[in-house]
Structures are given as structure tokens and as C-alpha cells.
Coordinates of C-alpha atoms in Angstrom, one line a residue:
X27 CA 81.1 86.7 56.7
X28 CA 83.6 85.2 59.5
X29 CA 82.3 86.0 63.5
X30 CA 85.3 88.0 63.6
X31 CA 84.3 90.1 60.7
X32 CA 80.6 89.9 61.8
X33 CA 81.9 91.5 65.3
X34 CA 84.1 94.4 63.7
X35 CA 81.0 95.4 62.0
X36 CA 79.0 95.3 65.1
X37 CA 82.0 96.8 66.9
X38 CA 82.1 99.9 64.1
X39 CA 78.5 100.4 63.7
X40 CA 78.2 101.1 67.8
X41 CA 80.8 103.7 67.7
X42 CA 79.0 105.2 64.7
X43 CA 76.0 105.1 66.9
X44 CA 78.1 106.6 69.5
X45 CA 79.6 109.5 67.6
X46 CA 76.4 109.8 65.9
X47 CA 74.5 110.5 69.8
X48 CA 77.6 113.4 70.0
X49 CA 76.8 115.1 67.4
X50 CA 72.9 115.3 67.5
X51 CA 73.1 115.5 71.4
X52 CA 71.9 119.4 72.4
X53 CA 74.3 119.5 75.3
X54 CA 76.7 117.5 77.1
X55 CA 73.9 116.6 79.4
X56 CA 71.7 114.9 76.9
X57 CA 74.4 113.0 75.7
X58 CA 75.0 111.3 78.7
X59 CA 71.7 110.2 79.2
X60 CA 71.6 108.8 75.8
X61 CA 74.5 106.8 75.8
X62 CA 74.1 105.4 79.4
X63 CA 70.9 104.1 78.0
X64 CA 72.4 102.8 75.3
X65 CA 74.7 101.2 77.6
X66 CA 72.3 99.9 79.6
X67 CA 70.2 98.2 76.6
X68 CA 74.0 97.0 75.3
X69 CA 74.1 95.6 78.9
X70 CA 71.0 93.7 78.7
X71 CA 71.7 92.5 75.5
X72 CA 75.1 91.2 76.2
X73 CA 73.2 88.8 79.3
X74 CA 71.0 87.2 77.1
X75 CA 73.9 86.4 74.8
X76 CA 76.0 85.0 77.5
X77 CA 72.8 82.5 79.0
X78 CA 71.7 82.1 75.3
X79 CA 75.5 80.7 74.4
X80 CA 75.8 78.9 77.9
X81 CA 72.5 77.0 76.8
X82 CA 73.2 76.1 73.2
X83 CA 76.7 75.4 74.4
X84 CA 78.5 77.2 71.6
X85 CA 81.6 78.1 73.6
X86 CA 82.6 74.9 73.1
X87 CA 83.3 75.5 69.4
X88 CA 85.6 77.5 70.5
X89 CA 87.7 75.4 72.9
X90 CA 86.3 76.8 76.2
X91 CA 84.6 74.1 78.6
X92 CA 82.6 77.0 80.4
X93 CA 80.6 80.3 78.9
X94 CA 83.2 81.3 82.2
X95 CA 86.5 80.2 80.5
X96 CA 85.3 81.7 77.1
X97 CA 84.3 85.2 78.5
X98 CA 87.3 85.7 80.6
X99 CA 89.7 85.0 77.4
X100 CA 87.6 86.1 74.5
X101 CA 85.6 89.1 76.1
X102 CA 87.9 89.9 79.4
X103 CA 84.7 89.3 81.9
X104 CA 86.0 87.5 85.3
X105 CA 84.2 84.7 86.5
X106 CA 82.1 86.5 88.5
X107 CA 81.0 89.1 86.4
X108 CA 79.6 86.5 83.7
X109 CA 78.0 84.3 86.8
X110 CA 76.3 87.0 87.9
X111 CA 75.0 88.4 84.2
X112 CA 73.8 84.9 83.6
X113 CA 71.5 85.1 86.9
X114 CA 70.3 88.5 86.0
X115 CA 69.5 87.1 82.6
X116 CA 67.9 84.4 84.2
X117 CA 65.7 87.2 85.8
X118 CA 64.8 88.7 83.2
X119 CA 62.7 85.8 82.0
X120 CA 60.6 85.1 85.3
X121 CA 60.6 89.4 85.3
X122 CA 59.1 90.5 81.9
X123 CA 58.3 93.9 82.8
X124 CA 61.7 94.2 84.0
X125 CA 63.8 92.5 81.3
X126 CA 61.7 95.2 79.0
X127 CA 62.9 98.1 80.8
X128 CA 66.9 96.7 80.6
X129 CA 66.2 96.1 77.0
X130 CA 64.8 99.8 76.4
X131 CA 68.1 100.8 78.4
X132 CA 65.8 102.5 81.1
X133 CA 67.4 100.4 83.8
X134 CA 70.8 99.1 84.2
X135 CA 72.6 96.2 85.0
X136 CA 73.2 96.4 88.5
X137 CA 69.4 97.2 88.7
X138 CA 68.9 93.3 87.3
X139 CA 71.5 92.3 89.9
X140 CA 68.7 94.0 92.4
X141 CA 65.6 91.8 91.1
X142 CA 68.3 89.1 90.7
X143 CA 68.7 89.3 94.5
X144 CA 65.0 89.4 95.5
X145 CA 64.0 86.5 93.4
X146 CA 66.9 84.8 95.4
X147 CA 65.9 86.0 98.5
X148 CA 62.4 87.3 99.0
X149 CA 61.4 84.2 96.8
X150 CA 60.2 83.9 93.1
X151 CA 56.4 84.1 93.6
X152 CA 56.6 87.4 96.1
X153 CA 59.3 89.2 93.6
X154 CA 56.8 88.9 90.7
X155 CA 53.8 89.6 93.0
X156 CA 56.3 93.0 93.5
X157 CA 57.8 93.3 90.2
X158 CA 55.5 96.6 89.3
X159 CA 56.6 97.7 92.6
X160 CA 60.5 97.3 92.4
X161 CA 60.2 98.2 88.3
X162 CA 59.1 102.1 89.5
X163 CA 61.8 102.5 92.3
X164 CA 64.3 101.1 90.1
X165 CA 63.5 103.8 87.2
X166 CA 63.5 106.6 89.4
X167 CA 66.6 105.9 92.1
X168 CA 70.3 104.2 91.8
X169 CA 71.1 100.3 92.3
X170 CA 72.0 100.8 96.1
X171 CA 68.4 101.8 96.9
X172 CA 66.6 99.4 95.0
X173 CA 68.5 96.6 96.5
X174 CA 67.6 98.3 99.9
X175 CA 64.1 98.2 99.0
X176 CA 64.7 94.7 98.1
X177 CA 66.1 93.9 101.7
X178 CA 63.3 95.8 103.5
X179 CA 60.8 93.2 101.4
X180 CA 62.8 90.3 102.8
X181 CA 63.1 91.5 106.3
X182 CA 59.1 91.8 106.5
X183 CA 58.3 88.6 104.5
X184 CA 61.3 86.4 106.4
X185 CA 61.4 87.9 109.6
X186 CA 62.4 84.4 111.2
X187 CA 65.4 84.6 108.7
X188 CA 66.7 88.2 110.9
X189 CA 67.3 86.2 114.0
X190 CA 68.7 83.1 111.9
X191 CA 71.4 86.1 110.3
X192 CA 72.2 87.1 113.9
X193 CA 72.9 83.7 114.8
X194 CA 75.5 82.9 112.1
X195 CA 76.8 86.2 112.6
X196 CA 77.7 85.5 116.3
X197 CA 79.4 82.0 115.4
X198 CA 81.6 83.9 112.8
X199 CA 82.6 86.6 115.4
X200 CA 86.1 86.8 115.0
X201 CA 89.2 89.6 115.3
X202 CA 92.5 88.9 114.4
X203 CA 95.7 91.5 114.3
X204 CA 98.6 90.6 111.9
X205 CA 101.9 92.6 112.7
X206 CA 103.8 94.2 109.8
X207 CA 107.2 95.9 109.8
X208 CA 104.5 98.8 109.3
X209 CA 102.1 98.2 111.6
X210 CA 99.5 96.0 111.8
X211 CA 96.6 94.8 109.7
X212 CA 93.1 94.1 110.8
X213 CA 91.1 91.0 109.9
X214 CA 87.9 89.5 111.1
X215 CA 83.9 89.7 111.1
X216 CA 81.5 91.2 113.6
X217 CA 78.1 90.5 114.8
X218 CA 75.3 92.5 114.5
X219 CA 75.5 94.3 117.3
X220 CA 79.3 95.2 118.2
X221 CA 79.6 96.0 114.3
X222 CA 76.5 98.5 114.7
X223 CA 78.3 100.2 118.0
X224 CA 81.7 100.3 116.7
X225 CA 79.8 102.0 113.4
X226 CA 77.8 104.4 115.7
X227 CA 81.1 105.6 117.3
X228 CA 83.2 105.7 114.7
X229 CA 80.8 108.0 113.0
X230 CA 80.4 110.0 115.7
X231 CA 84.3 110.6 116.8
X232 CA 85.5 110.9 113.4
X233 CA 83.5 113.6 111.7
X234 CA 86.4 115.9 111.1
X235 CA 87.1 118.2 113.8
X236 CA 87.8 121.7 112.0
X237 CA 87.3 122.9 108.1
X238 CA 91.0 122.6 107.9
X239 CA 91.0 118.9 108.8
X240 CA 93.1 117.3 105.5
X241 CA 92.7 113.9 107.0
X242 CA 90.7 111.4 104.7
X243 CA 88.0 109.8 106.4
X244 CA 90.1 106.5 106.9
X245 CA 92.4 108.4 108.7
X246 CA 89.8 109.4 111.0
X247 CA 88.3 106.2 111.7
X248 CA 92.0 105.0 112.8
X249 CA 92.3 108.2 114.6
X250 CA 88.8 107.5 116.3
X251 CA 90.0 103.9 117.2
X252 CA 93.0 105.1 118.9
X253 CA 91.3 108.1 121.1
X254 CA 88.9 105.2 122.6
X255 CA 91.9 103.0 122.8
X256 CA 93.5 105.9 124.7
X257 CA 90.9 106.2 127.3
X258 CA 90.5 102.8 128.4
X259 CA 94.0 101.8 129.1
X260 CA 94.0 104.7 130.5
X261 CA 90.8 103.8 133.1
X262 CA 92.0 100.3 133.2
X263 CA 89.4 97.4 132.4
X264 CA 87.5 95.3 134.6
X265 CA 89.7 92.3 136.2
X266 CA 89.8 90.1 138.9
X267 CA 92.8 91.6 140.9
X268 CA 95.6 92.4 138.2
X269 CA 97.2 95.0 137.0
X270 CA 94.8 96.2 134.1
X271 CA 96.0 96.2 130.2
X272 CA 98.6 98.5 129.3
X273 CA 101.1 99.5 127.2
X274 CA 104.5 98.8 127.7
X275 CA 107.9 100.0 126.5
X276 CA 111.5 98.2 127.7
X277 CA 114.1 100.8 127.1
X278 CA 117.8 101.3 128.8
X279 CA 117.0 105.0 131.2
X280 CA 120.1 106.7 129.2
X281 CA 118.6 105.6 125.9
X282 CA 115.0 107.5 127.3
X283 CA 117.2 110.1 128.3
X284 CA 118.9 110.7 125.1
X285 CA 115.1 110.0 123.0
X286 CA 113.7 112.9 125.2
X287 CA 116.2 115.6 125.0
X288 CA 116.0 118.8 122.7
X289 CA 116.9 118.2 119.4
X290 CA 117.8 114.5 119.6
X291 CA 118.2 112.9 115.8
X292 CA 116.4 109.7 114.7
X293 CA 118.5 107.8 114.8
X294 CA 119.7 105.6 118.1
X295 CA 123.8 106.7 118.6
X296 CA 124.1 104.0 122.1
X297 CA 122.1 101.5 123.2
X298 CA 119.4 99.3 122.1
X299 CA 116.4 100.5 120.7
X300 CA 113.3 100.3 122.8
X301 CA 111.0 97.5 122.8
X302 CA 106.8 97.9 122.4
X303 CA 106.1 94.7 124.4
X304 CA 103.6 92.9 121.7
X305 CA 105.2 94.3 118.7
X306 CA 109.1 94.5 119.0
X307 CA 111.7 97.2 118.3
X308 CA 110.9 100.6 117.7
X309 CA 112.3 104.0 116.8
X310 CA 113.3 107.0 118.7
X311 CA 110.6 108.9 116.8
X312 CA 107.8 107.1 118.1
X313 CA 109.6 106.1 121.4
X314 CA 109.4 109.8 122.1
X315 CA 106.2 110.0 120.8
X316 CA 104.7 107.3 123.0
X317 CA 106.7 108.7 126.2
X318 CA 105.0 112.2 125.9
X319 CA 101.5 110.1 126.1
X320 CA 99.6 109.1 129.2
X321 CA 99.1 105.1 128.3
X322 CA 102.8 104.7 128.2
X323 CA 104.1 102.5 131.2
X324 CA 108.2 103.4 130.8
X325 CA 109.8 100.3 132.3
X326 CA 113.5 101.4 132.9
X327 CA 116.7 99.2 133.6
X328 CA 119.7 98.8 133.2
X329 CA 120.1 95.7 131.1
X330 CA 116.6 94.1 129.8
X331 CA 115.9 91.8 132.9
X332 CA 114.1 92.1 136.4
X333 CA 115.4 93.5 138.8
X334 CA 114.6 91.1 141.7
X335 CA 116.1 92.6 144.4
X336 CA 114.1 96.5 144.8
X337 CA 110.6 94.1 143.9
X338 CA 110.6 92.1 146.8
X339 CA 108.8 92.9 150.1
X340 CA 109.1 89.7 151.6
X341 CA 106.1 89.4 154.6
X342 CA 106.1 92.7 154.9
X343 CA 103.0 92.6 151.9
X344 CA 100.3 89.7 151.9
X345 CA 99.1 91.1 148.2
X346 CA 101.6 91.4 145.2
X347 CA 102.3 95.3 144.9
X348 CA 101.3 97.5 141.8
X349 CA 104.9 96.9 140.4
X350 CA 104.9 93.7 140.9
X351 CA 101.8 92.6 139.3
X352 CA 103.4 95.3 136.0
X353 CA 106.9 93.1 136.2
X354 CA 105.1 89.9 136.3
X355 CA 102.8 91.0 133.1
X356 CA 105.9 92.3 131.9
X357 CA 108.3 88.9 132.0
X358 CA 105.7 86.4 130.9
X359 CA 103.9 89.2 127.8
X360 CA 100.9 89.0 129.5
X361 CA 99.9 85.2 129.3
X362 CA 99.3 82.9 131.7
X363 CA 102.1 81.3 133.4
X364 CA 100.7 77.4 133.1
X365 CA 102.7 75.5 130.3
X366 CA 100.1 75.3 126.9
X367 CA 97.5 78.3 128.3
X368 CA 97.5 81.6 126.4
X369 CA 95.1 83.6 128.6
X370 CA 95.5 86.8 129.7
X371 CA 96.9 87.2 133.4
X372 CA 94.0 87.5 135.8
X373 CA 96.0 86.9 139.5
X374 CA 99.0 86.6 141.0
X375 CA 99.9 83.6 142.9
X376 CA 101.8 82.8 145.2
X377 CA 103.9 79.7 143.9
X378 CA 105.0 79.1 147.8
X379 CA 101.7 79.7 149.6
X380 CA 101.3 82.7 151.9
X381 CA 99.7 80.8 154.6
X382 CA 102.5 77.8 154.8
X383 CA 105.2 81.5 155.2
X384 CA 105.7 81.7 151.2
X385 CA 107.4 85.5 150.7
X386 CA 105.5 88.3 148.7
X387 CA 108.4 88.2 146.7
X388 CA 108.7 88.6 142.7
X389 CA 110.8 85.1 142.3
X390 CA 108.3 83.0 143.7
X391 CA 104.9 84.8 141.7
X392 CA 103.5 83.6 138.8
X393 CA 100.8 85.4 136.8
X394 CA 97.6 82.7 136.2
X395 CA 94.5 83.2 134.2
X396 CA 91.2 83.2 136.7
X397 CA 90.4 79.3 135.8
X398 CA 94.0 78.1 135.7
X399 CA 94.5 80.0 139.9
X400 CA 91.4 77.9 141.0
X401 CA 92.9 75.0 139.3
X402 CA 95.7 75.3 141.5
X403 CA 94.4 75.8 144.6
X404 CA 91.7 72.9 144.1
X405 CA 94.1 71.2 143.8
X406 CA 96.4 71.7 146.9
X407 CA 93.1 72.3 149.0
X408 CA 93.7 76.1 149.6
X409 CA 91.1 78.1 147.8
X410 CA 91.2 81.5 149.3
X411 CA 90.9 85.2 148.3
X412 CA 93.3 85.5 145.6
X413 CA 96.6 87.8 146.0

């Protein structure tokens, strides 16, 4: 008999077995238990077989270099998949009482990815020393708490290892926002700590507010995200004598006009369409949207450009005034104005200083990051209170 006949006769005699559990089952629910077990034992067979061909290296028979490269085009498993199966057999052998129960079809596989895990983690001698004690957790509760079990042992046998995690995790920190014509998307990794707050409040603020609330819980969470967003552009953030982070839109006053009034249609009929400083053009729809909102700063002109002449005060001002400091955020998007830093503005200096008669006026202020304004003035010899 060919392995290809051998399998069809394996392959028919399961779905025997299969039809066979349907019609001696009582009820729909003792079905299911008997062929999840049977899938589990299938499960546990099928790992074996993948370490047992990986060792006697009979994939190469069949032109794969790797039990990988033959599971993925003979049995559709991704690389992964068969990695992991091959640690779990693996397990199995230093876990006897374990590998009996996957064999019986009492546990399943992602149960052996559990013991997998502690032998990896908790260490070889202590997960055997617990085997008894995983084995009865992991025939009584899903995979997710087993492996939770499974952590808890680590935490308590490794506890050096917790602040060792925490370290790593604050070197990965990291946030990143990629813009889309959509929107944007949201990539990066955070510590221990700021992941656990954001987790608290997103929890918190996006249970849903009424039984009719038809959001999903993703929706939510964005929803969430936006309300804190909300209140603390709204309450500015700490600086060092700017104007705080906000949210700015560049659009013509008719063209606001027009976006505002009763029954205006989607679509822009004069003008350009407004700008969302950070993001780029925008449409009536969500101009309107943002106008009727209290983090919008409108900035209004006639063509987009400073207008120079109502900004300046001359003398008559020794600090830059609120408007000021929002046209200066305004022209250079919030950076620093030194050539190669990317900072956020911090102060406004004066580029002609006050005390030699230098005007308050917009065409002579430059918005500087905190270190790059004592750079300057360390180096011209006239650190003082910043404008």
C-alpha cells in the first residue's frame, strides 16, 4: 500500500469514527465532547509525528529540507504552527503525566503550548516538580488560565526576572502615528506602567454609556481616547511659557462662513478647503464638525499667510502676546525654529533682543525648544527670563 493510499484509509476511517460518534451520541451535547476529545488526542498524535519525522528526517524523502517546508506544502501548517507542535511534543516527553492526558484527548493542544511555556520559563526541574499541579487546572479550566497559572509560578520563582521585564519594556517604549488618507494608524509598545493606566482608563470611559449604545467596543476605546484628548487641549499642558498644544485649522473666513451655514452641501463651491495643521486638507463635513467643538483654534485670513501687520505691538509689549505665540506655532507647525531640531516650541525669542530695543513684533520672533533658547542666549551672554 502507497502513503497516499495508507492516508486515504486513515483519512476515511476518522470520518467513520466521526459519523460513527453522531449517531451513537445521546444529544448534541455529548457529541461535542466526544469529538473535541477526539480532536485533542488527534492533536497530540499529529506532534509526535511531526518531532518523530523531524528526527528520523523522513521529510527529506520527500524533497523538503525542513519538517517546516514539508508541513506547510503537504499538510498546510505555517511555520509557526509546526515550531510550536514540535516544542509541545518535546514537552510531552519531560511531562509524562501530561503527554498521557493529550493522548487520552483530555487536554488540548494549546494546553501543551501552556506546559510548553513553563518548562521554557519557570524552568524544567520546577515544571515537573508542578506537573500534578498544572495537569489538574489544565483538566478542569481553558488554555488562557492555565498559562496564567503558569505565569503566576514564574513571577514567584523569578521574581528578579519582573524588574528585568520592566526594564526592557522601558527601552522599547515607543509611539508612532502614520497618517492615511483615512486617518491615522497607531503603532508602538508601552511600558508596564503607562500601558496599565491607559488600560485602566480605557476601561473605565468606554463601558458603553446606555443599553442602546450600538458602538463595538473598539469604537469605544477610540471614542475614550478622544474624550481625554478633548480635555487636555482643552486645559492646556504644562510648558515653559508658550502657548499650550492645540488644534489648528487654516481656512479663508468666507469659506467658514459658507461650512457653517444652514443646509450647506459637502462639497466646497469657492475657496480652498481648510487645512488640519498636522494632517492636511479636510472636508466641509468635518470642518464643521471641528468648528462646533471647543479644541478648535479657527485661524482666519484672507489668503493663507500672516498677517504681520494687526500682530505687532512694537514696545508697547515686553512678552510675545497670546496670538502671537498661536501665529508663531502656527508658521513654523510647531517645531523649533533652529535649522536640524524637531522639538516642540517651548519660548518665544526675541531674534533682536528686548534689552538692545529689539520690537515685540511677529517678524522678528522665533519659536525655540527650552534647550535650543538657552543655547542662544549662552551664547550672546544674555540669559534672562524668557519672553
Amino acid at each position: 500500500m502507497t502513503s497516499t493510499t495508507a492516508g486515504d484509509a486513515v483519512i476515511a476511517r476518522l470520518r467513520d469514527a466521526a459519523q460513527t460518534l453522531r449517531s451513537v451520541s445521546s444529544s448534541a451535547l455529548d457529541e461535542v465532547r466526544a469529538m473535541v476529545a477526539a480532536r485533542d488526542a488527534l492533536d497530540a498524535a499529529i506532534s509526535e509525528s511531526l518531532l518523530a519525522i523531524e528526527e528520523t528526517g523522513v521529510h527529506r524523502e520527500e524533497d523538503a529540507s525542513t519538517v517546516q517546508t514539508w508541513a506547510r506544502r503537504e499538510v498546510r501548517l505555517d511555520a509557526a504552527e509546526t515550531r510550536s507542535r514540535l516544542r509541545s511534543a518535546r514537552a510531552m516527553r519531560r511531562l509524562p503525566a501530561m503527554a498521557e492526558a493529550h493522548r487520552q484527548g483530555r487536554i488540548s493542544a494549546e494546553h501543551a503550548k501552556a506546559f510548553d511555556f513553563a518548562l521554557r520559563h519557570v524552568g524544567e526541574p520546577e515544571t515537573v516538580e508542578l506537573e500534578p499541579a498544572l495537569l489538574d487546572v489544565a483538566l478542569v479550566a481553558e488554555p488562557t488560565e492555565l498559562r496564567r497559572v503558569a505565569r503566576r509560578f514564574k513571577d514567584v520563582m523569578h521574581p528578579e526576572a519582573l524588574d528585568e521585564a520592566w526594564l526592557r519594556g522601558m527601552d522599547r517604549r515607543d509611539l508612532q502615528l502614520h497618517r492615511f488618507e483615512d486617518g491615522w494608524h497607531v503603532n508602538g509598545f508601552l511600558p508596564i506602567q503607562t500601558g496599565a493606566r491607559l488600560q485602566a482608563f480605557l476601561t473605565a470611559a468606554s463601558a458603553p454609556g446606555e443599553a442602546c449604545d450600538e458602538r463595538t467596543a473598539a469604537q469605544r476605546r477610540v471614542d475614550a481616547l478622544d474624550d481625554l484628548l478633548d480635555r487636555v487641549l482643552a486645559e492646556g499642558l504644562p510648558t515653559d511659557g508658550t502657548v499650550a498644544p492645540q488644534l489648528h485649522v487654516i481656512v479663508e473666513a468666507g469659506t467658514l462662513r459658507e461650512a457653517l451655514a444652514p443646509g450647506a452641501q459637502s462639497s466646497f463651491e469657492a475657496g480652498e478647503p481648510a487645512v488640519l495643521v498636522g494632517f492636511g486638507m479636510i472636508g466641509r463635513n468635518l470642518l464643521r464638525h471641528l468648528a462646533c467643538g471647543a479644541t478648535l483654534t479657527p485661524v482666519l485670513v484672507e489668503r493663507i499667510e500672516p498677517n504681520l501687520k494687526i500682530l505687532d505691538v512694537g514696545r508697547a509689549e515686553r512678552l510675545a502676546t497670546r496670538k502671537q505665540r498661536q501665529a508663531i506655532w502656527l508658521r513654523q507647525g510647531g517645531e523649533c525654529a533652529t535649522e536640524g531640531c524637531r522639538n516642540p516650541i517651548d519660548h518665544v525669542h526675541h531674534e533682536i533682543p528686548w534689552s538692545l530695543g529689539g520690537p515685540t513684533d511677529l517678524g522678528v520672533m522665533t519659536g525655540r525648544c527650552a534647550v535650543c533658547h538657552t543655547h542662544v542666549h549662552s551664547r550672546d551672554g544674555t540669559i534672562r527670563a524668557v519672553a
